[in-house]
XYZ file of C-alpha atoms in Angstrom:
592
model
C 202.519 168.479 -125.808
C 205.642 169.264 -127.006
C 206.064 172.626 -129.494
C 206.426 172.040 -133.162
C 209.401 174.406 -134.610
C 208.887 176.281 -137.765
C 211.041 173.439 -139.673
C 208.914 170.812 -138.322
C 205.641 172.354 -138.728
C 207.066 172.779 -143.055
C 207.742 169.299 -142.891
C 204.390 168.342 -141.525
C 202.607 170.061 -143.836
C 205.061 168.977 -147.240
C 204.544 165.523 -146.592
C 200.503 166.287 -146.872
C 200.994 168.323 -149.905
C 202.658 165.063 -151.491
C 199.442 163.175 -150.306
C 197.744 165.390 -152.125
C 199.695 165.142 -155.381
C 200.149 169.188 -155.258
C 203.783 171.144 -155.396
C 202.374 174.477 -153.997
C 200.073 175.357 -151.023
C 199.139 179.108 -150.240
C 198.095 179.636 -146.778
C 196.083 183.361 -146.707
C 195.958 185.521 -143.539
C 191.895 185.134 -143.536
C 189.566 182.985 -142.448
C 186.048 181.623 -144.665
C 184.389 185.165 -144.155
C 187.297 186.664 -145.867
C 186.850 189.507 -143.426
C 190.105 191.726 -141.439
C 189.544 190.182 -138.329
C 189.574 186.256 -137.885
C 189.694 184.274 -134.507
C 192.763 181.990 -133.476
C 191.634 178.695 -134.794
C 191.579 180.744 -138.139
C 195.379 181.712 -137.671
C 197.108 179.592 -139.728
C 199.380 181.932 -141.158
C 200.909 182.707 -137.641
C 201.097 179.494 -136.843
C 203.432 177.834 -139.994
C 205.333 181.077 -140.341
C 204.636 183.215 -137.112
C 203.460 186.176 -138.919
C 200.804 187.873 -137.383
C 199.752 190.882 -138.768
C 196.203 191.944 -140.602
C 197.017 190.672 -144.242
C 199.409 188.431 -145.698
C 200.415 185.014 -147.381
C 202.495 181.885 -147.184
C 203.595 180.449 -149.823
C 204.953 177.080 -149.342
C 206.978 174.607 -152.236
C 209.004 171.795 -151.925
C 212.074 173.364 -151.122
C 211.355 176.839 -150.476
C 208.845 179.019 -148.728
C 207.553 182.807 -148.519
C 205.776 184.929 -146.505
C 204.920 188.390 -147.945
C 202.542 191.650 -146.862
C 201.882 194.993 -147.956
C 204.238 197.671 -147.022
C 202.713 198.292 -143.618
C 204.220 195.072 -142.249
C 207.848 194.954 -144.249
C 209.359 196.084 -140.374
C 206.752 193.523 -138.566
C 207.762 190.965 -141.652
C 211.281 190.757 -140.142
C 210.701 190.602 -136.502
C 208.468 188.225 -136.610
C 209.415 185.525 -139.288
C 212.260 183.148 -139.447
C 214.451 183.594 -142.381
C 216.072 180.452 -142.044
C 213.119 178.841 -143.592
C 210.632 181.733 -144.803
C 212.005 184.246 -147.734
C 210.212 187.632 -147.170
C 208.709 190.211 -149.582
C 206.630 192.855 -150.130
C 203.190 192.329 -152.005
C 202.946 195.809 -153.442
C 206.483 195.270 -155.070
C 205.962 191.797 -155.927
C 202.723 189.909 -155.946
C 201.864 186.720 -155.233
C 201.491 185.662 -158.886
C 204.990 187.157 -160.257
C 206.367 185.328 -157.587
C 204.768 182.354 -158.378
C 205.592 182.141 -161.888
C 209.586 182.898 -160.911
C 209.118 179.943 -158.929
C 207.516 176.671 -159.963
C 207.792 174.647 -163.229
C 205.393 174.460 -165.859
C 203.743 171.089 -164.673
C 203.286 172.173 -160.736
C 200.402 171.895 -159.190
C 199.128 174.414 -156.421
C 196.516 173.395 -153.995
C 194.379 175.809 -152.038
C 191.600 175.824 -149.742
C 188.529 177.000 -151.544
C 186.737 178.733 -148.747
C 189.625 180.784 -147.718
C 190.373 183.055 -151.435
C 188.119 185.220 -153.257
C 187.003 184.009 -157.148
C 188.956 187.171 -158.001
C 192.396 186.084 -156.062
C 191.742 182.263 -158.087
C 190.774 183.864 -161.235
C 194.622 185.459 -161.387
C 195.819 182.249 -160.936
C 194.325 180.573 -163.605
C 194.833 184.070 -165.923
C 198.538 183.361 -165.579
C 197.680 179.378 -166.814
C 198.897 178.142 -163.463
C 197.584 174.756 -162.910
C 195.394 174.690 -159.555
C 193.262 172.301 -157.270
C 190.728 172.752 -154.451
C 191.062 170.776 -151.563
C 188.491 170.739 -149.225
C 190.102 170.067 -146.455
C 192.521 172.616 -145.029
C 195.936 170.986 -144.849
C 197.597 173.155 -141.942
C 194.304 172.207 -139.531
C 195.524 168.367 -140.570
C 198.430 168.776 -138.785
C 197.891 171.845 -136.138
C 197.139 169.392 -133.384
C 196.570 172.311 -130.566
C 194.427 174.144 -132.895
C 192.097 176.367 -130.797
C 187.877 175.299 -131.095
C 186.136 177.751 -133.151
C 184.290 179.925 -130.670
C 180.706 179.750 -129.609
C 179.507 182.754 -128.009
C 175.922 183.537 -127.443
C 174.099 186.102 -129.893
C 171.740 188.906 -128.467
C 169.730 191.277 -129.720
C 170.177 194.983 -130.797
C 167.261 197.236 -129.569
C 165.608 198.206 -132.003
C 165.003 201.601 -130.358
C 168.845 202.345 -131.296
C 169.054 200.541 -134.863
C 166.185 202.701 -136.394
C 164.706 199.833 -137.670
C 163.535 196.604 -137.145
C 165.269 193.367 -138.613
C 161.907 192.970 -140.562
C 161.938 196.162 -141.818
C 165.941 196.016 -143.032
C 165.314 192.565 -144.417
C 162.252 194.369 -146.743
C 164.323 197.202 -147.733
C 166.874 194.419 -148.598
C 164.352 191.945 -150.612
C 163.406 195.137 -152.621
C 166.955 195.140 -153.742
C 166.678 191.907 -154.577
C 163.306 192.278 -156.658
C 164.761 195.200 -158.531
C 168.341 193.525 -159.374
C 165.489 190.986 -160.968
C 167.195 188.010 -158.535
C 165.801 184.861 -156.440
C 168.270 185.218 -153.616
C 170.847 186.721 -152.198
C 173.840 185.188 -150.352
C 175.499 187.596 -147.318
C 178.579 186.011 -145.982
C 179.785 189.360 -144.466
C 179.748 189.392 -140.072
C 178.766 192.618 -139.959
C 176.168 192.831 -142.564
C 174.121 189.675 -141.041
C 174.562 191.306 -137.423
C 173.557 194.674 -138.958
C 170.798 192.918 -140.871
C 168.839 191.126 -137.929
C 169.525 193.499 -135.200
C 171.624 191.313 -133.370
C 175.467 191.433 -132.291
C 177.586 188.448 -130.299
C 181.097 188.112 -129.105
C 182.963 185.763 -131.438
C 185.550 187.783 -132.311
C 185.489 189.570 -128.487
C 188.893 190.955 -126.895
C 189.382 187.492 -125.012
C 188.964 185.781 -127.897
C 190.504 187.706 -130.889
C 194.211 187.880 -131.227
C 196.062 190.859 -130.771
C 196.059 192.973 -133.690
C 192.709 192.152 -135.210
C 189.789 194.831 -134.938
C 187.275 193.331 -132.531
C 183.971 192.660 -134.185
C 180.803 191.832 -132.150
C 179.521 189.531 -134.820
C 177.782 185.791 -134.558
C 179.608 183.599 -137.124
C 177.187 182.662 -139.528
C 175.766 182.346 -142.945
C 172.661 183.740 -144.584
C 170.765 183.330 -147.420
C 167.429 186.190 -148.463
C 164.852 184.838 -150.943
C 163.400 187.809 -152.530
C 160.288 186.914 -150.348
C 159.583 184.959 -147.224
C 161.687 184.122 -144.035
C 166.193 184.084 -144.147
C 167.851 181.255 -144.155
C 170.377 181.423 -140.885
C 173.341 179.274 -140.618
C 174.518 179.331 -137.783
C 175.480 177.059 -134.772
C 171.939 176.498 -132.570
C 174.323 177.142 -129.589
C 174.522 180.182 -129.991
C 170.954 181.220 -129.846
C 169.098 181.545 -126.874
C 165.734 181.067 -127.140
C 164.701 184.981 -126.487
C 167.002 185.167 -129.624
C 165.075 182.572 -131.313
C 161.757 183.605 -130.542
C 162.153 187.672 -131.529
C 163.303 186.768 -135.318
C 161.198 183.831 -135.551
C 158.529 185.531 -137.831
C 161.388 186.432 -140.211
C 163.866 183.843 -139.997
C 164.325 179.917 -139.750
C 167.497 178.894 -138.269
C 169.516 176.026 -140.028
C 173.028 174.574 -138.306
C 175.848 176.571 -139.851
C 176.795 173.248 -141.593
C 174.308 172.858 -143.342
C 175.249 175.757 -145.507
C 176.288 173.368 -148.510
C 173.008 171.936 -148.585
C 171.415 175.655 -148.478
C 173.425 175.970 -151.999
C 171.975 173.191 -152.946
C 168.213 174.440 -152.435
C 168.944 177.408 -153.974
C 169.598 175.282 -157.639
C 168.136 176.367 -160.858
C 167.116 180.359 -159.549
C 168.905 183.463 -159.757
C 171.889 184.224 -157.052
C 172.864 187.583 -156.014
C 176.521 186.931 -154.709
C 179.450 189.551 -153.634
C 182.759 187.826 -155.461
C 184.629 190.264 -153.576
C 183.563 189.124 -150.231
C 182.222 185.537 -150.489
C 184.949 182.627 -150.836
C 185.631 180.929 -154.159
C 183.663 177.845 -152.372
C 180.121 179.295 -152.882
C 180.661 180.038 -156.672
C 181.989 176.459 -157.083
C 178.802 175.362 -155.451
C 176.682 177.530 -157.233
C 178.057 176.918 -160.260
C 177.258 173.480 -160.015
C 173.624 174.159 -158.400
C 172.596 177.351 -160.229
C 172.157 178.112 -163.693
C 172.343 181.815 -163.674
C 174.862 184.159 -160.551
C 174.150 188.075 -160.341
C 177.935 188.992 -159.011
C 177.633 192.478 -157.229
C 178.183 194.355 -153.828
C 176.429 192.987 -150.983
C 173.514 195.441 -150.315
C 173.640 195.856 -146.890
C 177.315 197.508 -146.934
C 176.023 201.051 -148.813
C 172.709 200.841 -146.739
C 173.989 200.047 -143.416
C 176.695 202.895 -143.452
C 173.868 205.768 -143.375
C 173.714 205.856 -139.971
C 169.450 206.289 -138.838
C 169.189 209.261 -136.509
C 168.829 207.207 -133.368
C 172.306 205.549 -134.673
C 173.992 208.670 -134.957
C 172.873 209.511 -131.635
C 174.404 206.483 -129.694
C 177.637 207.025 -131.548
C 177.931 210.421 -130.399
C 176.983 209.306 -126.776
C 179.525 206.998 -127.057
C 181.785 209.841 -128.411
C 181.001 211.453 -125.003
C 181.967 208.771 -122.779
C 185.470 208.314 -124.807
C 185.988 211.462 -124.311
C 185.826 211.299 -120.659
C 188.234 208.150 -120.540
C 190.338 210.006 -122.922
C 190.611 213.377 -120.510
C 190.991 211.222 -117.845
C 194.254 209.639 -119.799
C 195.955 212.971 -121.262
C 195.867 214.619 -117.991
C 197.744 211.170 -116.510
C 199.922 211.057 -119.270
C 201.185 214.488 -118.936
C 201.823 214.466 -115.232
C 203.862 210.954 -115.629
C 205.072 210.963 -119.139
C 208.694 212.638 -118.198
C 209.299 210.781 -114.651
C 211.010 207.526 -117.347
C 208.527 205.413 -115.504
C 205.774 204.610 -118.526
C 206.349 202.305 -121.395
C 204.047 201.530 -124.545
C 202.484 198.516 -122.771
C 201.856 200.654 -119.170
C 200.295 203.161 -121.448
C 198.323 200.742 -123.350
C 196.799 199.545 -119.729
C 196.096 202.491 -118.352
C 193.918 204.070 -121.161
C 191.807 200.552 -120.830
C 191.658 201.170 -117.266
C 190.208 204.198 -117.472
C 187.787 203.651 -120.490
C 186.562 200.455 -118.293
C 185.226 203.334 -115.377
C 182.004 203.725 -117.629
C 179.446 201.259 -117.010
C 178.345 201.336 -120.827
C 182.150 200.354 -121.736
C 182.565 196.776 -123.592
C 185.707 196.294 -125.297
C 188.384 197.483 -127.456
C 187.505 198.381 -131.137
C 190.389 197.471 -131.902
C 193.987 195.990 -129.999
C 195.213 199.469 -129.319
C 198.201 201.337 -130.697
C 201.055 202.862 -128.915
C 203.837 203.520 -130.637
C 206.512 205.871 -129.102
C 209.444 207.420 -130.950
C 210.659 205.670 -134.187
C 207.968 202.634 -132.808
C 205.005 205.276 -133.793
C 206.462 205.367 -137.732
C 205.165 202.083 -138.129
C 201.277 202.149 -139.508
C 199.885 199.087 -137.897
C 202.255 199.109 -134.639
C 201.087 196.763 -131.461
C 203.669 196.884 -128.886
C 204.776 193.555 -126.982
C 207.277 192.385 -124.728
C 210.386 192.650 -127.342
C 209.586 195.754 -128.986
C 208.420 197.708 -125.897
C 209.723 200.769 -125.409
C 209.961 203.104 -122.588
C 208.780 206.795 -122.713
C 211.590 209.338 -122.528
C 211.535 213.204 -123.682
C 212.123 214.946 -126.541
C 209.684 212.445 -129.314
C 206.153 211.775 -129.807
C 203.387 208.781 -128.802
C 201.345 207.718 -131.407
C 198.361 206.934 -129.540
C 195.320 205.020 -131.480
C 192.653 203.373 -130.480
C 189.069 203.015 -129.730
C 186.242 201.557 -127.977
C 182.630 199.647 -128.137
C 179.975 200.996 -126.009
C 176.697 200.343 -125.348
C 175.525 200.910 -128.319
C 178.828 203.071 -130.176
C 181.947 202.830 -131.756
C 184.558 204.651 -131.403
C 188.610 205.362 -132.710
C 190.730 207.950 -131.948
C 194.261 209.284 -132.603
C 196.225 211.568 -131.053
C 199.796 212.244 -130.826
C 201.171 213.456 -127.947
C 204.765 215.261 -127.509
C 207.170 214.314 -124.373
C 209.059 217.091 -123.224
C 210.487 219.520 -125.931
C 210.558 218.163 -129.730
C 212.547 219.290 -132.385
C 211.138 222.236 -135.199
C 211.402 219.552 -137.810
C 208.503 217.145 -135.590
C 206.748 220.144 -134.748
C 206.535 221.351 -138.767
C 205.581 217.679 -139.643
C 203.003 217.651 -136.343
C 201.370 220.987 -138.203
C 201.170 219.966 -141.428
C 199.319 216.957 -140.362
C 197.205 219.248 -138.479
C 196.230 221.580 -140.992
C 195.356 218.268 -143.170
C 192.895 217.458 -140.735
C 191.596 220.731 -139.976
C 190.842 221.021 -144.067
C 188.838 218.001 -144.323
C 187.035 218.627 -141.196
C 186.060 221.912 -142.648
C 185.383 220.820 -146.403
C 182.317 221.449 -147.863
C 181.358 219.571 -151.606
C 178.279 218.639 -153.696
C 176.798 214.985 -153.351
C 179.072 213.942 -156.431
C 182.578 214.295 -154.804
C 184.198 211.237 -154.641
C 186.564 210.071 -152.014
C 189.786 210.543 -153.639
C 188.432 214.243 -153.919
C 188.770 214.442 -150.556
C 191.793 212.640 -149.821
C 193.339 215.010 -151.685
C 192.065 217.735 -150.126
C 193.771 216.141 -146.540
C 197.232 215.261 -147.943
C 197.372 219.073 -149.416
C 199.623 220.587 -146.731
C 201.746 218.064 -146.697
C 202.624 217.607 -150.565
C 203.381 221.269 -150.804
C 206.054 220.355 -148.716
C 207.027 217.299 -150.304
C 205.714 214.627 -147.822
C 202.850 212.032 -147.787
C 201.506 209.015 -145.723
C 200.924 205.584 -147.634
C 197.407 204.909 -145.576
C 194.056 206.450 -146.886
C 192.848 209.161 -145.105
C 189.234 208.147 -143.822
C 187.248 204.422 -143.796
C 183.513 203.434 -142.437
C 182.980 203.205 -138.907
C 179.938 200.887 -137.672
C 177.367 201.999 -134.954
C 178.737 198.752 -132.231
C 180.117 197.162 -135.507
C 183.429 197.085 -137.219
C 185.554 199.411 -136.395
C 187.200 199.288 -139.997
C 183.181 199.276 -141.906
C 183.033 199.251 -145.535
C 181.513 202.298 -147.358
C 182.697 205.356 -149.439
C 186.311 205.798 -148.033
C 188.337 208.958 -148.044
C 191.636 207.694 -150.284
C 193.334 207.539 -153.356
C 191.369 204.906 -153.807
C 187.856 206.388 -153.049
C 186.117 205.995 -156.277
C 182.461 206.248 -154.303
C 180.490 209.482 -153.387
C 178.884 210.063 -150.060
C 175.776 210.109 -148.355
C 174.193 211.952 -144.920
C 174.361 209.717 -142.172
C 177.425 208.062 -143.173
C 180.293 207.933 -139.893
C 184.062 207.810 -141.479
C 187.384 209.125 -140.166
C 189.863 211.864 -140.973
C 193.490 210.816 -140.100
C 196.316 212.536 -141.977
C 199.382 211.580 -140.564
C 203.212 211.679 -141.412
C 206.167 208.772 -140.604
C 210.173 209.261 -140.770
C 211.194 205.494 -140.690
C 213.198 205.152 -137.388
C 212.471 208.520 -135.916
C 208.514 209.030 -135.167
C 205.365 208.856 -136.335
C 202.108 211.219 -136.237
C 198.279 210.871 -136.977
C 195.483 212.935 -136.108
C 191.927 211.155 -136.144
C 188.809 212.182 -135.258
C 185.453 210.753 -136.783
C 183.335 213.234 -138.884
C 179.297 212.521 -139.430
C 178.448 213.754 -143.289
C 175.679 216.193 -142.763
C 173.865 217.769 -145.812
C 172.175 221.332 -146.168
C 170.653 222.859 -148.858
C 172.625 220.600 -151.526
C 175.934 220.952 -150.000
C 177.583 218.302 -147.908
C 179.898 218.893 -144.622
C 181.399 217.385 -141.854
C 180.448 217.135 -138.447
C 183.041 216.277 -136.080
C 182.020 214.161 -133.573
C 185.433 212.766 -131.574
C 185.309 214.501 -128.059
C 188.810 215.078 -127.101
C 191.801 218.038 -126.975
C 194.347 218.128 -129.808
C 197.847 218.549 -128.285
C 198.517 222.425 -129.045
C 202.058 222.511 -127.564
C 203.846 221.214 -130.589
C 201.987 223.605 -132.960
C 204.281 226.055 -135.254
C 201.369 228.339 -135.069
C 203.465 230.742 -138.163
C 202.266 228.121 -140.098
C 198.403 228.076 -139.124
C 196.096 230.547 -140.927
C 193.460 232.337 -139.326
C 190.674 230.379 -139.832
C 192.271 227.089 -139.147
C 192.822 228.670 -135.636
C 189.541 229.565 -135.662
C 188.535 225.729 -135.847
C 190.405 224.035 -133.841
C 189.214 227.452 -130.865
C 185.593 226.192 -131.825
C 186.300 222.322 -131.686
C 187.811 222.792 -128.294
C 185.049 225.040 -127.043
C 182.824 222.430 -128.272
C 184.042 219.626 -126.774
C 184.594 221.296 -123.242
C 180.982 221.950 -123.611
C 180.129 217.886 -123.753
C 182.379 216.628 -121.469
C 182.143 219.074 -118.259
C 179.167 217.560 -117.112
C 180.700 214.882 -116.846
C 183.907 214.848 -115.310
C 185.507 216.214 -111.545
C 186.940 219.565 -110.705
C 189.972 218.622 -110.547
C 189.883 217.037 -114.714
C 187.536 219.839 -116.142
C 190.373 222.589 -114.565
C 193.178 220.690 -116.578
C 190.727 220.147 -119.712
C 189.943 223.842 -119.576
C 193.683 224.529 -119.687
C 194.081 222.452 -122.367
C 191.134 224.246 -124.655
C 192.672 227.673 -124.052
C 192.122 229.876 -127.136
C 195.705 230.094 -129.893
């Protein structure tokens, strides 16, 4: 089959837009779960534009087209997207809807697919009196003739030995909710809050199957819908339930083809609907506005519930911790003894830390499409190194090394940045600044009404003084072999939300100089509580690169922390690895 260009694939798709009688058609970088990572017959963005990154949209007219993102992707934005037929901009300098309005007369029409926007994104459009329609059917899939199958993957269950609770008891705890917020039925169109919900986890959006640069979610794709009493309602495709599957939720829920989900609206007419308008597509509330007299908008429950952690949850993500660890000795140690021989590149790099994360038997997968991001590569936020941008590892600059891992039955992510051969003062300042960020946070102690932002601030401290910053938050949710990138109270400027014990988040100040390099320090940090007063406990298991340090600029007791961190971790992880790694680890941990 012969490959549609980018000028083709606009044509296609404006002669369907004139079928449709519309002038505009947005194409969003998401799929109908509105959720960060999407599969690749859900990548239509890439496909008309070539844009792949996290978040984004097309914008296509008549005569002209756009593709914009937040700042995070204004580098990725260039390299990736013809400007022959795309202009480019930045959302957080211009949004969607100011562009809009510069754009199209008074009498255009724009066409969108309903299940693919939030009410809140559609409810800007029609605040600026822009004149809309919902089509059904998605207009790129009417012309994307290679378009991948959705995947079907089977589901399988998550002891409950390890989740703390049973599905029946979650779903309870859930219905209660429901009974209090005085509803009939709740709608949960979130991955992760279904898999969290009935204790079971799948592979649709696996590492074979995701594209690179999504998070990697072990999710079923489904619906579900939670009367206040009685059995779920699961939509979901019957292939992917075996019948062990079947038979262990039986009692609490009755399976329904996924769909069948408009017709599950339709039963739920004339009672009360709990829906999340932030996370459910603008296609339910059209539905339920026709079938329902009365919608309870509000957070999905699960989300605040599901990011305390249950003891037995905590435990298998600091196991898991444990076993990073090990992969991620294993790596430093190989990284330092090849780093300067101009032999490594980002994508060698890349393969080797999976290789050695894969020598654990509970290993599964990426959390996330790792990043390595050498030199001026590691100043950009959201880097994924491929053939054109590769670069090769030379001395005197950093790697930006993130990523993670799902193991049987944790989550993990991780960032450390590592220097080659001798940096300048300037890096090492930065590298120390960052450092004693992270050490602050990881040491912070507040009541149970500090909000996030309370914290972020607390991070980007030592940095400000010195008039620099990072545009990324400092900490977000991290699910027990979930989403690597949960929702719950994040550490930002945004953080608005106080926490709770149990709940698993990350602490990652870094600093960027465009073109020149890039640092971030990230462990993950388990909120404790004693006596009224919340801390951290930090449970990443791996040495922070001391070489670069300006130790002039380190107090006392931030010394003492990172001594005590190192200790601690030395402690974990020599059980478990050879003489030969637990000499170079012990090296590493020495006392500044």
């Amino acid at each position: 089959m012969k490959t549609m260009t980018y000028g083709q694939k606009l044509e296609a798709l404006r002669a369907e837009m004139a079928a449709q009688n519309i002038h505009v058609y947005l194409v969003p970088r998401t799929d109908e779960f509105l959720g960060e990572s999407i599969t690749p017959n859900a990548e239509r963005l890439a496909w008309i534009s070539g844009f792949t990154g996290s978040a984004g949209i097309g914008i296509i007219l008549e005569d002209t087209a756009c593709v914009m993102s937040d700042g995070r992707y204004t580098i990725q934005l260039t390299q990736e997207v013809d400007q022959n037929y795309f202009e480019l901009e930045n959302s957080q300098e211009v949004t969607p809807f100011e562009w809009l309005e510069k754009q199209i007369k008074s009498d255009d029409i724009i066409g969108f697919d309903p299940k693919l926007f939030s009410p809140a994104f559609i409810e800007k459009l029609e605040d600026k009196n822009l004149k809309l329609k919902s089509i059904d059917q998605n207009l790129i899939d009417n012309i994307w003739e290679d378009q991948p199958d959705a995947p079907v993957t089977q589901a399988f269950l998550f002891p409950n030995e390890v989740a703390g609770k049973t599905a029946a008891e979650k779903i309870e705890i859930i219905q209660n909710e429901i009974i209090e917020q005085k509803c009939d039925e709740l709608i949960i169109t979130q991955l992760d809050s279904i898999a969290w919900l009935l204790n079971i986890r799948g592979n649709d959006i696996s590492d074979d199957i995701a594209n690179k640069g999504n998070a990697i979610l072990p999710v079923i794709q489904s619906y579900l819908i939670l009367p206040r009493e009685g059995k779920a309602r699961w939509y979901v495709n019957p292939e992917k339930l075996s019948e062990d599957v079947k038979s262990k939720l039986l009692d609490i829920v009755s399976f329904h083809a996924f769909k069948e989900i408009e017709h599950g609206l339709y039963q739920s007419s004339n009672r009360k609907i709990w829906y999340d308008p932030k996370r459910s597509s603008d296609y339910f509330k059209q539905k339920l506005n026709t079938n329902s007299d009365a919608l309870y908008e509000a957070d999905d429950p699960c989300i605040f519930i599901r990011s305390q952690k249950t003891e037995p949850e905590q435990k298998a993500m600091k196991d898991a911790h444990i076993k990073d660890g090990v992969a991620l000795v294993k790596f430093l140690k190989w990284f330092e003894e090849n780093a300067q021989n101009g032999d490594l590149d980002e994508l060698t790099v890349e393969a080797q830390l999976e290789e050695f994360r894969k020598q654990s038997p509970d290993y599964k997968e990426p959390s996330f499409s790792t990043i390595a991001g050498f030199g001026a590569n590691g100043a950009i936020v959201h880097y994924r190194a491929n053939e054109k941008t590769n670069k090769k590892i030379e001395s005197g600059n950093f790697l930006l090394l993130d990523s993670g891992g799902h193991y049987h039955y944790g989550t993990t992510d991780i960032t450390r940045t590592i220097p080659v051969g001798n940096v300048s003062d300037e890096m090492k300042k930065a590298y120390t600044l960052v450092l004693k960020g992270h050490i602050a946070l990881a040491r912070a102690k507040f009541d149970p009404q500090t909000l996030g932002k309370d914290l972020d601030d607390i991070a980007r401290k030592p940095l400000l003084d010195h008039d620099m910053n990072y545009s990324h938050g400092t900490g977000h949710g991290v699910g027990c072999y979930l989403s690597v990138h949960e929702e719950a109270p994040s550490i930002s400027p945004r953080g608005e939300q106080p926490f709770k014990p149990g709940m698993i988040l990350s602490n990652e100040p870094g600093y960027y100089k465009e073109d020149e390099f890039g640092i971030r320090i990230e462990n993950l940090v388990l909120v404790k509580s004693e006596q009224q007063e919340f801390y951290f406990e930090t449970i990443t298991c791996a040495p922070i690169e001391t070489s670069c340090i300006l130790e002039s600029l380190l107090e006392e007791e931030e010394k003492k922390w990172l001594n005590q961190y190192h200790q601690s971790i030395f402690e974990k992880l020599a059980p478990f690895l050879d003489e030969n790694h637990k000499n170079w680890l012990t090296e590493k941990v020495k006392l500044i």
